[in-house]
C-alpha atoms as an extended CHARMM CRD file, in Angstrom:
* protein
*
        91  EXT
         1         1  UNK       CA             -3.5790000000       10.3460000000      -10.5920000000  PROA      1               0.0000000000
         2         2  UNK       CA             -4.2620000000       12.8490000000      -13.3830000000  PROA      2               0.0000000000
         3         3  UNK       CA             -2.6130000000       16.2040000000      -14.0110000000  PROA      3               0.0000000000
         4         4  UNK       CA             -3.9750000000       18.7770000000      -16.4710000000  PROA      4               0.0000000000
         5         5  UNK       CA             -1.9620000000       21.7160000000      -17.7460000000  PROA      5               0.0000000000
         6         6  UNK       CA             -0.1720000000       23.4210000000      -20.6220000000  PROA      6               0.0000000000
         7         7  UNK       CA              3.1230000000       22.0590000000      -21.9270000000  PROA      7               0.0000000000
         8         8  UNK       CA              5.9290000000       24.5240000000      -21.1990000000  PROA      8               0.0000000000
         9         9  UNK       CA              8.7340000000       22.3560000000      -22.5850000000  PROA      9               0.0000000000
        10        10  UNK       CA              9.6190000000       18.8620000000      -23.7750000000  PROA      10              0.0000000000
        11        11  UNK       CA             13.1980000000       17.8320000000      -23.0710000000  PROA      11              0.0000000000
        12        12  UNK       CA             14.9810000000       14.6380000000      -24.1550000000  PROA      12              0.0000000000
        13        13  UNK       CA             17.3550000000       13.1260000000      -21.5870000000  PROA      13              0.0000000000
        14        14  UNK       CA             19.6940000000       10.1400000000      -21.7580000000  PROA      14              0.0000000000
        15        15  UNK       CA             21.3360000000        9.3330000000      -18.4310000000  PROA      15              0.0000000000
        16        16  UNK       CA             23.4890000000        6.1960000000      -18.2100000000  PROA      16              0.0000000000
        17        17  UNK       CA             21.5640000000        4.6220000000      -21.0920000000  PROA      17              0.0000000000
        18        18  UNK       CA             18.1230000000        5.4200000000      -19.6440000000  PROA      18              0.0000000000
        19        19  UNK       CA             16.2440000000        7.4090000000      -22.2690000000  PROA      19              0.0000000000
        20        20  UNK       CA             13.2780000000        9.5650000000      -21.3660000000  PROA      20              0.0000000000
        21        21  UNK       CA             11.4870000000       12.7610000000      -22.2650000000  PROA      21              0.0000000000
        22        22  UNK       CA             10.6130000000       15.1470000000      -19.4710000000  PROA      22              0.0000000000
        23        23  UNK       CA              7.5810000000       17.3810000000      -19.9570000000  PROA      23              0.0000000000
        24        24  UNK       CA              7.2650000000       20.5340000000      -17.8860000000  PROA      24              0.0000000000
        25        25  UNK       CA              3.5790000000       21.2000000000      -17.2360000000  PROA      25              0.0000000000
        26        26  UNK       CA              2.0650000000       24.4230000000      -15.9580000000  PROA      26              0.0000000000
        27        27  UNK       CA             -1.1360000000       23.2060000000      -14.2880000000  PROA      27              0.0000000000
        28        28  UNK       CA             -2.6210000000       26.6780000000      -13.8860000000  PROA      28              0.0000000000
        29        29  UNK       CA             -1.0560000000       27.7050000000      -10.6090000000  PROA      29              0.0000000000
        30        30  UNK       CA              2.4580000000       28.7770000000       -9.6280000000  PROA      30              0.0000000000
        31        31  UNK       CA              3.9480000000       25.2990000000       -9.2950000000  PROA      31              0.0000000000
        32        32  UNK       CA              5.3360000000       23.2050000000      -12.1470000000  PROA      32              0.0000000000
        33        33  UNK       CA              5.0040000000       19.4580000000      -12.6720000000  PROA      33              0.0000000000
        34        34  UNK       CA              7.8300000000       17.4960000000      -14.2960000000  PROA      34              0.0000000000
        35        35  UNK       CA              6.4620000000       14.3230000000      -15.8870000000  PROA      35              0.0000000000
        36        36  UNK       CA              8.7240000000       11.5730000000      -17.2440000000  PROA      36              0.0000000000
        37        37  UNK       CA              7.8400000000        9.6790000000      -20.4210000000  PROA      37              0.0000000000
        38        38  UNK       CA              9.9270000000        6.5100000000      -20.6590000000  PROA      38              0.0000000000
        39        39  UNK       CA             10.3110000000        3.7320000000      -23.2200000000  PROA      39              0.0000000000
        40        40  UNK       CA              7.4250000000        3.4250000000      -25.6540000000  PROA      40              0.0000000000
        41        41  UNK       CA              5.6230000000        6.3110000000      -23.9250000000  PROA      41              0.0000000000
        42        42  UNK       CA              8.1390000000        8.7480000000      -25.4810000000  PROA      42              0.0000000000
        43        43  UNK       CA              6.4510000000        8.2800000000      -28.8690000000  PROA      43              0.0000000000
        44        44  UNK       CA              3.1210000000        9.3710000000      -27.3330000000  PROA      44              0.0000000000
        45        45  UNK       CA              4.5250000000       12.9180000000      -27.2120000000  PROA      45              0.0000000000
        46        46  UNK       CA              5.1470000000       13.1520000000      -30.9760000000  PROA      46              0.0000000000
        47        47  UNK       CA              1.6950000000       14.6470000000      -31.6220000000  PROA      47              0.0000000000
        48        48  UNK       CA              2.0970000000       17.3570000000      -28.9570000000  PROA      48              0.0000000000
        49        49  UNK       CA              4.0460000000       20.6320000000      -28.8050000000  PROA      49              0.0000000000
        50        50  UNK       CA              4.6500000000       23.5060000000      -26.4090000000  PROA      50              0.0000000000
        51        51  UNK       CA              1.5100000000       25.3620000000      -25.2460000000  PROA      51              0.0000000000
        52        52  UNK       CA             -0.7850000000       22.3790000000      -25.9450000000  PROA      52              0.0000000000
        53        53  UNK       CA             -3.2080000000       21.7040000000      -23.1020000000  PROA      53              0.0000000000
        54        54  UNK       CA             -3.0310000000       18.0650000000      -22.0190000000  PROA      54              0.0000000000
        55        55  UNK       CA             -4.1410000000       15.6540000000      -19.3390000000  PROA      55              0.0000000000
        56        56  UNK       CA             -1.5520000000       13.1200000000      -18.1950000000  PROA      56              0.0000000000
        57        57  UNK       CA             -2.2400000000       10.0070000000      -16.1470000000  PROA      57              0.0000000000
        58        58  UNK       CA              0.7610000000        9.4160000000      -13.8920000000  PROA      58              0.0000000000
        59        59  UNK       CA              2.0630000000        7.0570000000      -11.2560000000  PROA      59              0.0000000000
        60        60  UNK       CA              4.2350000000        8.2250000000       -8.4140000000  PROA      60              0.0000000000
        61        61  UNK       CA              7.5930000000        6.4720000000       -8.0070000000  PROA      61              0.0000000000
        62        62  UNK       CA              9.5840000000        7.0460000000       -4.8470000000  PROA      62              0.0000000000
        63        63  UNK       CA             13.2630000000        6.1330000000       -4.5900000000  PROA      63              0.0000000000
        64        64  UNK       CA             16.0600000000        6.5150000000       -2.0600000000  PROA      64              0.0000000000
        65        65  UNK       CA             19.6000000000        6.9840000000       -3.3660000000  PROA      65              0.0000000000
        66        66  UNK       CA             21.8480000000        4.1220000000       -2.2630000000  PROA      66              0.0000000000
        67        67  UNK       CA             24.8710000000        6.4220000000       -2.1010000000  PROA      67              0.0000000000
        68        68  UNK       CA             23.5580000000        9.5790000000       -0.4590000000  PROA      68              0.0000000000
        69        69  UNK       CA             20.2500000000        8.5510000000        1.0840000000  PROA      69              0.0000000000
        70        70  UNK       CA             18.4850000000       11.3980000000       -0.7450000000  PROA      70              0.0000000000
        71        71  UNK       CA             14.7980000000       10.7240000000       -1.3610000000  PROA      71              0.0000000000
        72        72  UNK       CA             13.3070000000       11.2770000000       -4.8220000000  PROA      72              0.0000000000
        73        73  UNK       CA              9.7620000000       11.2640000000       -6.1740000000  PROA      73              0.0000000000
        74        74  UNK       CA              9.1080000000       10.9340000000       -9.9010000000  PROA      74              0.0000000000
        75        75  UNK       CA              5.8760000000       11.4370000000      -11.8290000000  PROA      75              0.0000000000
        76        76  UNK       CA              5.8920000000        8.7540000000      -14.5340000000  PROA      76              0.0000000000
        77        77  UNK       CA              3.4270000000        9.0310000000      -17.4250000000  PROA      77              0.0000000000
        78        78  UNK       CA              1.0330000000        6.1700000000      -18.1020000000  PROA      78              0.0000000000
        79        79  UNK       CA             -1.1730000000        7.9530000000      -20.6530000000  PROA      79              0.0000000000
        80        80  UNK       CA             -1.7570000000       11.3310000000      -22.2790000000  PROA      80              0.0000000000
        81        81  UNK       CA             -4.7250000000       13.0470000000      -23.9190000000  PROA      81              0.0000000000
        82        82  UNK       CA             -5.2930000000       16.4610000000      -25.4210000000  PROA      82              0.0000000000
        83        83  UNK       CA             -7.8680000000       18.5300000000      -23.5750000000  PROA      83              0.0000000000
        84        84  UNK       CA             -7.9860000000       21.2040000000      -26.2820000000  PROA      84              0.0000000000
        85        85  UNK       CA             -8.4390000000       18.9350000000      -29.3160000000  PROA      85              0.0000000000
        86        86  UNK       CA            -10.2830000000       16.0260000000      -27.6290000000  PROA      86              0.0000000000
        87        87  UNK       CA             -8.0140000000       13.3900000000      -29.1740000000  PROA      87              0.0000000000
        88        88  UNK       CA             -8.4820000000        9.7390000000      -28.2820000000  PROA      88              0.0000000000
        89        89  UNK       CA             -6.3040000000        8.6260000000      -25.3590000000  PROA      89              0.0000000000
        90        90  UNK       CA             -3.1150000000        6.7420000000      -26.1510000000  PROA      90              0.0000000000
        91        91  UNK       CA             -2.6360000000        3.8070000000      -23.8430000000  PROA      91              0.0000000000
């Protein structure tokens, strides 16, 4: 699945030793998309900044909390390209 939008923010998170960067995308309508960049994918964000228009290829990960039974869905980045500068995709 691909999502296109402008970067609103890039936030670094480290939870229980699991590092990731979370990008908040504004895809052009009222909703926001929160995309996780994990592991080596975090470095893919180094060339981007807030307000850049990008296209992100994502996979959808669904999880159920073992403790509470709460269901979660995560958008996990697999690739990113700039739609405003036409950079080569990083895979």
